[in-house]
Coordinates of C-alpha atoms and ligand atoms in Angstrom, one line a residue:
X44 CA -14.8 -77.2 31.8
X45 CA -14.5 -74.1 33.9
X46 CA -11.9 -71.4 33.9
X47 CA -9.6 -71.6 37.0
X48 CA -8.0 -68.4 38.1
X49 CA -4.7 -67.9 39.9
X50 CA -4.0 -64.5 41.5
X51 CA -1.9 -62.7 44.1
X52 CA -3.4 -61.9 47.5
X53 CA -0.9 -59.4 48.6
X54 CA 1.0 -56.5 46.9
X55 CA 2.3 -58.6 44.0
X56 CA 5.4 -60.8 43.4
X57 CA 3.9 -63.6 45.4
X58 CA 5.3 -66.2 43.0
X59 CA 2.4 -66.4 40.5
X60 CA 4.7 -67.2 37.5
X61 CA 6.2 -70.2 39.2
X62 CA 2.8 -71.7 40.2
X63 CA 1.2 -71.1 36.8
X64 CA 4.1 -73.0 35.2
X65 CA 3.6 -75.8 37.7
X66 CA -0.1 -76.1 37.1
X67 CA 0.0 -75.5 33.3
X68 CA 0.1 -79.3 32.4
X69 CA -3.4 -79.5 33.8
X70 CA -4.8 -77.0 31.2
X71 CA -4.9 -76.4 27.4
X72 CA -4.9 -72.6 27.6
X73 CA -3.1 -70.1 29.9
X74 CA -4.4 -66.6 29.6
X75 CA -3.3 -63.3 31.1
X76 CA -6.3 -61.1 31.8
X77 CA -4.9 -57.7 33.1
X78 CA -1.8 -55.6 33.7
X79 CA 1.1 -55.4 31.3
X80 CA 4.8 -55.2 31.4
X81 CA 4.6 -53.9 35.0
X82 CA 4.5 -57.6 35.8
X83 CA 7.6 -59.6 36.3
X84 CA 6.8 -63.4 36.7
X85 CA 9.8 -65.6 37.4
X86 CA 10.1 -69.2 36.4
X87 CA 13.0 -71.5 37.2
X88 CA 13.5 -75.0 36.0
X89 CA 16.4 -77.1 34.7
X90 CA 18.9 -74.6 36.0
X91 CA 17.4 -71.8 33.9
X92 CA 15.7 -68.6 35.1
X93 CA 13.2 -66.6 33.0
X94 CA 11.3 -63.4 33.9
X95 CA 8.1 -63.0 31.9
X96 CA 6.5 -59.6 31.6
X97 CA 3.7 -59.6 29.0
X98 CA 3.8 -63.3 28.0
X99 CA 1.8 -65.8 30.0
X100 CA 3.7 -68.2 32.2
X101 CA 2.4 -71.3 30.4
X102 CA 4.7 -70.7 27.5
X103 CA 7.3 -73.2 28.4
X104 CA 5.1 -76.2 28.5
X105 CA 4.7 -78.0 25.2
X106 CA 1.3 -78.0 23.4
X107 CA -0.3 -75.3 25.5
X108 CA -2.0 -72.2 24.0
X109 CA -1.1 -68.9 25.7
X110 CA -3.3 -65.9 25.3
X111 CA -2.7 -62.2 26.0
X112 CA -6.3 -61.2 26.8
X113 CA -8.2 -58.0 26.1
X114 CA -7.7 -56.7 29.6
X115 CA -4.0 -56.6 29.2
X116 CA -2.0 -53.5 28.0
X117 CA 0.9 -54.3 25.7
X118 CA 4.0 -52.4 24.7
X119 CA 5.2 -53.6 21.3
X120 CA 8.8 -52.5 22.0
X121 CA 9.0 -54.5 25.3
X122 CA 7.1 -57.4 23.7
X123 CA 9.7 -57.6 21.0
X124 CA 12.5 -57.5 23.5
X125 CA 10.9 -60.3 25.5
X126 CA 10.2 -62.6 22.6
X127 CA 13.7 -61.9 21.0
X128 CA 15.3 -63.0 24.3
X129 CA 13.2 -66.2 24.5
X130 CA 14.0 -67.0 20.8
X131 CA 17.7 -66.6 21.6
X132 CA 17.3 -69.4 24.1
X133 CA 15.5 -71.6 21.6
X134 CA 11.9 -70.9 22.6
X135 CA 9.9 -70.1 19.5
X136 CA 6.5 -68.9 20.4
X137 CA 4.7 -68.2 17.1
X138 CA 2.7 -71.4 17.2
X139 CA 1.5 -71.1 20.7
X140 CA 1.0 -67.4 21.5
X141 CA -2.2 -65.6 20.7
X142 CA -3.0 -61.9 21.3
X143 CA -6.4 -60.3 21.7
X144 CA -7.4 -57.7 19.1
X145 CA -8.9 -55.8 22.0
X146 CA -5.8 -55.5 24.1
X147 CA -4.8 -51.9 24.5
X148 CA -1.4 -50.6 23.2
X149 CA 1.1 -48.8 25.4
X150 CA 2.5 -46.0 23.2
X151 CA 6.0 -44.5 23.8
X152 CA 4.2 -41.3 24.9
X153 CA 2.3 -43.3 27.6
X154 CA 5.7 -44.2 29.1
X155 CA 6.7 -40.5 28.9
X156 CA 3.5 -39.4 30.6
X157 CA 4.0 -42.0 33.4
X158 CA 7.5 -40.7 34.1
X159 CA 6.4 -37.0 33.9
X160 CA 3.5 -37.6 36.2
X161 CA 5.7 -39.4 38.8
X162 CA 8.3 -36.7 38.7
X163 CA 5.7 -34.0 39.1
X164 CA 4.3 -35.7 42.2
X165 CA 7.7 -35.6 43.9
X166 CA 7.5 -37.1 47.4
X167 CA 3.9 -38.2 46.8
X168 CA 4.7 -40.3 43.8
X169 CA 3.1 -43.8 43.5
X170 CA 6.4 -45.4 42.7
X171 CA 5.1 -46.9 39.5
X172 CA 7.2 -49.3 37.4
X173 CA 7.4 -46.5 34.8
X174 CA 6.0 -48.7 32.0
X175 CA 3.1 -46.4 31.0
X176 CA 0.5 -48.5 32.7
X177 CA -1.6 -45.7 34.3
X178 CA -1.7 -43.4 31.2
X179 CA -2.7 -46.4 29.0
X180 CA -5.6 -47.5 31.1
X181 CA -6.5 -43.8 31.5
X182 CA -6.8 -43.6 27.7
X183 CA -8.8 -46.8 27.6
X184 CA -11.3 -45.5 30.1
X185 CA -11.5 -42.0 28.6
X186 CA -12.0 -43.7 25.2
X187 CA -8.9 -42.4 23.5
X188 CA -6.9 -45.7 23.4
X189 CA -5.6 -47.7 20.6
X190 CA -5.9 -51.5 20.4
X191 CA -3.9 -54.3 18.8
X192 CA -6.7 -54.7 16.2
X193 CA -6.2 -51.1 15.1
X194 CA -2.7 -52.0 13.9
X195 CA -4.3 -53.5 10.7
X196 CA -6.4 -50.5 9.6
X197 CA -5.1 -46.9 9.0
X198 CA -2.9 -47.2 11.9
X199 CA -0.5 -44.3 11.2
X200 CA -3.4 -41.8 11.1
X201 CA -4.9 -43.1 14.4
X202 CA -1.5 -43.2 16.0
X203 CA -0.6 -39.6 15.1
X204 CA -3.9 -38.3 16.5
X205 CA -3.3 -39.9 19.9
X206 CA 0.3 -38.8 19.9
X207 CA -0.6 -35.2 19.2
X208 CA -2.9 -35.2 22.1
X209 CA -0.2 -36.7 24.3
X210 CA 2.4 -34.1 23.1
X211 CA 0.0 -31.3 24.3
X212 CA -0.2 -32.9 27.7
X213 CA 3.6 -33.4 27.9
X214 CA 4.2 -29.8 27.0
X215 CA 2.8 -28.9 30.4
X216 CA 5.7 -30.7 32.0
X217 CA 9.1 -29.3 31.7
X218 CA 10.7 -32.4 30.2
X219 CA 13.0 -33.3 27.3
X220 CA 12.5 -36.4 25.3
X221 CA 13.6 -38.1 22.1
X222 CA 10.3 -39.5 20.7
X223 CA 11.8 -40.5 17.4
X224 CA 14.2 -43.0 19.0
X225 CA 11.5 -44.5 21.1
X226 CA 9.2 -44.7 18.1
X227 CA 11.7 -46.6 16.0
X228 CA 11.9 -49.4 18.6
X229 CA 8.2 -49.3 19.0
X230 CA 7.3 -49.7 15.4
X231 CA 9.7 -52.6 15.1
X232 CA 7.8 -54.1 17.9
X233 CA 4.5 -53.5 16.0
X234 CA 5.9 -55.6 13.1
X235 CA 6.8 -58.3 15.6
X236 CA 3.3 -58.4 17.0
X237 CA 1.8 -58.8 13.5
X238 CA 3.8 -62.1 13.2
X239 CA 1.6 -63.6 16.0
X240 CA -2.0 -64.8 15.9
X241 CA -4.1 -61.8 16.6
X242 CA -7.5 -63.1 17.5
X243 CA -11.0 -62.4 18.9
X244 CA -9.9 -63.9 22.1
X245 CA -13.4 -63.8 23.8
X246 CA -14.8 -66.1 21.1
X247 CA -11.7 -68.3 21.0
X248 CA -11.9 -68.8 24.8
X249 CA -15.6 -69.3 25.1
X250 CA -15.7 -71.8 22.2
X251 CA -12.9 -73.7 23.9
X252 CA -14.7 -73.9 27.2
X253 CA -18.0 -75.0 25.4
X254 CA -16.1 -77.8 23.7
X255 CA -14.9 -79.1 27.1
X256 CA -11.4 -77.5 27.1
X257 CA -9.7 -76.1 30.1
X258 CA -8.3 -72.6 30.8
X259 CA -6.1 -71.2 33.5
X260 CA -6.4 -67.4 33.9
X261 CA -3.1 -65.8 35.2
X262 CA -3.4 -62.7 37.3
X263 CA -0.7 -60.0 37.5
X264 CA 0.1 -57.7 40.4
X265 CA -1.9 -58.5 43.6
X266 CA -5.3 -57.9 45.1
X267 CA -4.0 -55.1 47.4
X268 CA -2.9 -53.2 44.2
X269 CA -6.5 -53.5 42.8
X270 CA -7.8 -50.2 41.4
X271 CA -11.0 -50.5 43.5
X272 CA -10.1 -52.5 46.6
X273 CA -6.3 -51.9 46.9
X274 CA -4.5 -49.3 49.0
X275 CA -5.7 -46.5 46.8
X276 CA -4.2 -44.3 45.4
X277 CA -1.1 -46.5 45.8
X278 CA -2.4 -49.1 43.4
X279 CA -2.1 -50.2 39.8
X280 CA -4.7 -49.1 37.2
X281 CA -6.5 -52.4 36.6
X282 CA -8.8 -54.8 38.5
X283 CA -6.4 -57.4 39.7
X284 CA -9.1 -59.4 41.5
X285 CA -10.9 -62.4 40.2
X286 CA -13.7 -60.3 38.6
X287 CA -10.9 -58.9 36.4
X288 CA -10.7 -62.3 34.7
X289 CA -14.3 -62.0 33.5
X290 CA -13.8 -58.5 32.0
X291 CA -10.2 -59.2 30.9
X292 CA -11.1 -62.4 29.0
X293 CA -14.8 -62.0 28.2
X294 CA -16.0 -64.9 30.2
X295 CA -19.1 -65.1 32.3
X296 CA -18.9 -65.3 36.1
X297 CA -20.5 -68.7 36.2
X298 CA -17.6 -70.0 34.1
X299 CA -15.1 -69.4 37.0
X300 CA -14.0 -72.7 38.7
X301 CA -11.2 -72.9 41.2
X302 CA -9.7 -69.7 42.5
X303 CA -6.1 -70.2 43.6
X304 CA -5.0 -67.4 45.9
X305 CA -1.2 -67.1 46.2
X306 CA 0.6 -65.5 49.2
X307 CA 4.1 -65.4 50.6
X308 CA 4.6 -66.9 54.1
X309 CA 5.4 -63.3 55.0
X310 CA 4.7 -60.1 53.0
X311 CA 6.4 -57.7 50.7
X312 CA 5.6 -54.5 48.8
X313 CA 7.5 -52.5 46.1
X314 CA 6.8 -48.8 45.5
X315 CA 5.1 -46.3 47.8
X316 CA 2.0 -46.7 50.0
X317 CA 0.9 -48.0 53.3
X318 CA 2.1 -51.4 54.6
X319 CA 0.9 -52.1 58.2
X320 CA 3.2 -55.0 59.0
X321 CA 6.3 -53.5 57.4
X322 CA 9.6 -54.2 59.3
X323 CA 12.4 -51.7 59.5
X324 CA 14.6 -53.8 61.7
X325 CA 17.0 -56.8 61.3
X326 CA 14.1 -59.2 60.8
X327 CA 13.0 -57.1 57.8
X328 CA 16.5 -57.1 56.4
X329 CA 16.8 -60.9 57.0
X330 CA 13.5 -61.5 55.0
X331 CA 14.9 -59.3 52.2
X332 CA 18.3 -61.2 52.2
X333 CA 16.9 -64.7 52.6
X334 CA 14.1 -64.1 50.0
X335 CA 16.2 -62.1 47.6
X336 CA 13.5 -59.5 47.7
X337 CA 14.5 -57.2 44.8
X338 CA 12.0 -56.3 42.1
X339 CA 12.0 -58.5 39.0
X340 CA 11.1 -55.6 36.7
X341 CA 12.9 -52.6 38.3
X342 CA 15.4 -54.2 40.6
X343 CA 14.2 -52.0 43.5
X344 CA 14.6 -53.5 47.0
X345 CA 11.2 -54.8 48.1
X346 CA 9.8 -53.6 51.5
X347 CA 9.4 -56.6 53.8
X348 CA 7.2 -57.5 56.8
X349 CA 5.2 -60.2 58.6
X350 CA 2.2 -62.0 57.2
X351 CA -1.0 -60.0 57.6
X352 CA -4.1 -62.1 58.1
X353 CA -6.4 -59.0 58.2
X354 CA -5.4 -58.2 54.6
X355 CA -5.5 -61.9 53.5
X356 CA -9.0 -62.4 54.9
X357 CA -10.1 -59.4 52.9
X358 CA -8.5 -60.5 49.6
X359 CA -9.7 -64.1 50.0
X360 CA -13.3 -62.7 50.4
X361 CA -12.9 -60.4 47.4
X362 CA -11.7 -63.2 45.1
X363 CA -13.7 -66.2 46.4
X364 CA -10.5 -68.1 46.9
X365 CA -11.1 -71.8 47.5
X366 CA -7.4 -73.0 47.3
X367 CA -4.5 -71.3 48.9
X368 CA -0.9 -71.5 47.7
X369 CA 1.8 -70.5 50.2
X370 CA 5.1 -69.4 48.7
X371 CA 8.6 -68.9 50.0
X372 CA 8.1 -70.9 53.2
X373 CA 11.9 -71.6 53.1
X374 CA 12.6 -67.9 53.6
X375 CA 11.5 -68.3 57.2
X376 CA 13.6 -71.4 57.8
X377 CA 16.1 -69.7 60.2
X378 CA 13.7 -67.6 62.3
X379 CA 13.3 -68.6 66.0
X380 CA 9.8 -67.2 66.0
X381 CA 7.4 -66.0 63.3
X382 CA 5.0 -63.2 63.9
X383 CA 1.5 -63.3 62.4
X384 CA -0.7 -60.2 62.4
X385 CA -4.2 -61.4 63.4
X386 CA -6.0 -58.0 63.9
X387 CA -5.4 -54.2 63.7
X388 CA -5.9 -51.6 66.4
X389 CA -7.2 -48.4 64.7
X390 CA -7.9 -45.3 66.9
X391 CA -7.8 -47.6 70.0
X392 CA -10.3 -50.0 68.6
X393 CA -9.4 -53.6 67.6
X394 CA -10.7 -54.7 64.2
X395 CA -10.3 -57.7 62.0
X396 CA -11.7 -55.8 59.0
X397 CA -9.4 -54.1 56.5
X398 CA -10.1 -50.4 57.0
X399 CA -11.0 -47.8 54.3
X400 CA -7.8 -45.8 54.9
X401 CA -4.8 -47.9 55.8
X402 CA -2.5 -44.9 55.7
X403 CA -3.9 -44.0 59.1
X404 CA -2.0 -45.1 62.1
X405 CA -2.6 -48.8 62.3
X406 CA -1.1 -51.0 65.1
X407 CA -0.8 -54.6 64.0
X408 CA -1.6 -57.1 66.7
X409 CA 0.6 -60.1 66.4
X410 CA 0.8 -63.6 67.8
X411 CA 4.1 -65.4 67.8
X412 CA 4.6 -68.9 66.5
X413 CA 7.7 -71.0 67.1
X414 CA 9.9 -71.3 63.9
X415 CA 10.9 -74.7 62.5
X416 CA 14.7 -74.0 62.2
X417 CA 15.0 -76.6 59.4
X418 CA 16.3 -76.2 55.9
X419 CA 13.1 -77.0 53.9
X420 CA 14.5 -76.4 50.4
X421 CA 15.1 -80.2 49.7
X422 CA 11.7 -81.3 51.0
X423 CA 9.5 -82.8 48.3
X424 CA 6.7 -84.4 50.3
X425 CA 4.3 -83.2 53.0
X426 CA 5.4 -86.1 55.3
X427 CA 8.8 -84.5 55.6
X428 CA 7.5 -81.2 57.0
X429 CA 8.8 -80.3 60.4
X430 CA 6.2 -80.3 63.2
X431 CA 6.4 -76.6 63.7
X432 CA 5.8 -75.9 60.0
X433 CA 2.7 -78.1 60.1
X434 CA 1.6 -76.1 63.1
X435 CA 2.1 -72.8 61.1
X436 CA 0.0 -74.2 58.2
X437 CA -2.7 -75.4 60.5
X438 CA -2.9 -72.1 62.3
X439 CA -3.2 -70.2 58.9
X440 CA -5.8 -72.6 57.6
X441 CA -7.9 -72.2 60.7
X442 CA -7.7 -68.4 60.6
X443 CA -8.2 -68.1 56.9
X444 CA -10.8 -70.9 56.6
X445 CA -9.4 -72.1 53.3
X446 CA -7.1 -75.1 52.7
X447 CA -3.5 -74.5 51.7
X448 CA -3.3 -76.8 48.7
X449 CA 0.2 -76.0 47.5
X450 CA 3.4 -75.1 49.4
X451 CA 6.5 -73.8 47.8
X452 CA 9.9 -74.2 49.4
X453 CA 12.2 -72.7 46.8
X454 CA 12.2 -71.0 43.4
X455 CA 12.6 -74.1 41.2
X456 CA 9.6 -75.8 39.6
X457 CA 10.6 -79.0 41.5
X458 CA 10.5 -77.3 44.9
X459 CA 6.7 -77.5 45.1
X460 CA 4.5 -79.7 47.3
X461 CA 0.9 -80.3 46.2
X462 CA -1.1 -81.4 49.3
Ligands
GDP713 P1 5.3 -63.1 40.6 O1 5.3 -61.7 40.0 O2 4.1 -63.3 41.5 O3 5.3 -64.1 39.5 O4 6.6 -63.2 41.5 P2 8.1 -62.7 41.2 O5 8.6 -63.6 40.1 O6 8.1 -61.3 40.9 O7 8.8 -62.9 42.6 C1 8.8 -64.1 43.2 C2 10.3 -64.4 43.5 O8 10.5 -65.4 44.4 C3 11.1 -64.9 42.2 O9 12.4 -64.5 42.3 C4 11.0 -66.4 42.4 O10 12.0 -67.1 41.7 C5 11.1 -66.6 43.8 N1 10.4 -67.7 44.4 C6 9.2 -68.2 44.0 N2 8.8 -69.2 44.9 C7 9.8 -69.3 45.8 C8 10.0 -70.1 47.0 O11 9.2 -70.9 47.4 N3 11.1 -69.8 47.7 C9 12.1 -68.9 47.4 N4 13.1 -68.8 48.1 N5 11.9 -68.2 46.3 C10 10.8 -68.3 45.5
IMO714 P1 3.7 -58.8 39.5 O1 2.7 -59.3 38.4 C1 4.7 -55.8 42.5 C2 3.3 -51.7 41.8 C3 4.3 -50.7 41.5 C4 3.6 -49.4 42.1 C5 2.1 -49.7 41.7 C6 1.7 -49.0 40.5 O2 5.1 -59.1 39.1 O3 3.3 -59.2 40.8 P2 2.2 -49.4 37.9 O4 3.5 -49.4 37.1 O5 1.4 -50.6 37.8 O6 1.4 -48.2 37.6 O7 2.6 -49.2 39.4 O8 2.0 -51.1 41.5 N1 3.3 -52.9 40.9 C7 3.8 -54.1 41.3 N2 4.3 -54.5 42.4 N3 4.5 -56.7 41.5 C8 3.9 -56.3 40.3 O9 3.6 -57.2 39.4 C9 3.6 -54.9 40.2 N4 3.0 -54.2 39.2 C10 2.9 -53.0 39.6 O10 5.5 -50.9 42.2 O11 3.7 -49.5 43.5
MG715 MG1 6.6 -60.0 40.0

């Protein structure tokens, strides 16, 4: 069997967690391949809502193995908080959660460095989630990082060496911090991690594929936040695109099967950086209100705008998407007309290609499509779709040249239509 990949095509928060949960019964393994607790993946079922940060979204389905892959960065303190909360609600994960030895550790000082760097950048800050993601990946690339496998051999010594380095960097910023308090929580988290199955996940996954098993790779963030192809420098520090599943799990490119690309029926972004179709008017506020667009990790209001097909064509290309998943269609239920950005005008020239620098003045060119003015949240089958909604889907499929295989009409697991 091949590894199917599910990933965001916009600036994150597309609804990946919900769809991973829906698709999980078709697989034996669900694996996160990059990012860390900057992610907030929401799942709703049976009247309960869960927000997962480091733990893969397949965790609630019985008998499925969940893996935190080598490409992920993990903060033991936040990991402990997350599992403790799940345990309180009766979800014991020790038999079904596996962690790669090669996943890098987010240290308390990485979080301090993230905060210090953002403060120092002032107006130009990236608007990170403050989880220490950038500094941890920086240490990984500059070969100073610590990994989960290190926890089992002379860890204190290795830890102190890295922390001394970080303290020197922190001393350049004029900030106060209580490292001892942070370390207490962090080392309790380390003990928690040790209770889980810490494995050579690349062997585990490849053996599983060779013996006919199935794997779903769960992306975090979105393709427009990719370190190489996103709206740099307003991006995250990992490869969020499909290629990241190969490096983040240790699987060969030819093992990739279906690539599910998830997008909202409109578009959102949280944090700083360019967003060509952003709305600052009543329509933007209506999208935020109807879609409850507030960050699952930081609670920040998300910036909202119309769907952008220039950006979507680009991210579909980068990922080799062969199945599209359209989320939050219900959020557009009350709009008279819906705008779709089909091209940009940059320096007076119309283009359908995503430009190098999207912080330049970009004029989005829209076409307007009649809205369906129907409450879709109770719809459970494609036959019940209003005609105008079918037209919206048909238009997007024609423009994007990829079928929309799944449509979501509400946050609950049940509010999902497979076409
Ligand atoms: P992720 O990071 O990609 O997993 O997405 P988030 O969980 O951060 O954000 C998606 C938000 O939209 C969550 O609050 C979900 O419960 C909610 N959601 C998902 N699908 C739908 C949908 O079809 N309609 C509505 N109204 N909300 C949805
Ligand atoms: P999920 O997986 C939305 C954004 C931050 C910031 C930039 C860099 O839930 O879709 P970082 O902390 O990664 O250094 O922040 O990336 N960002 C996200 N935005 N959803 C996410 O994850 C995000 N993870 C990071 O807001 O702009
Ligand atoms: Mg999210």
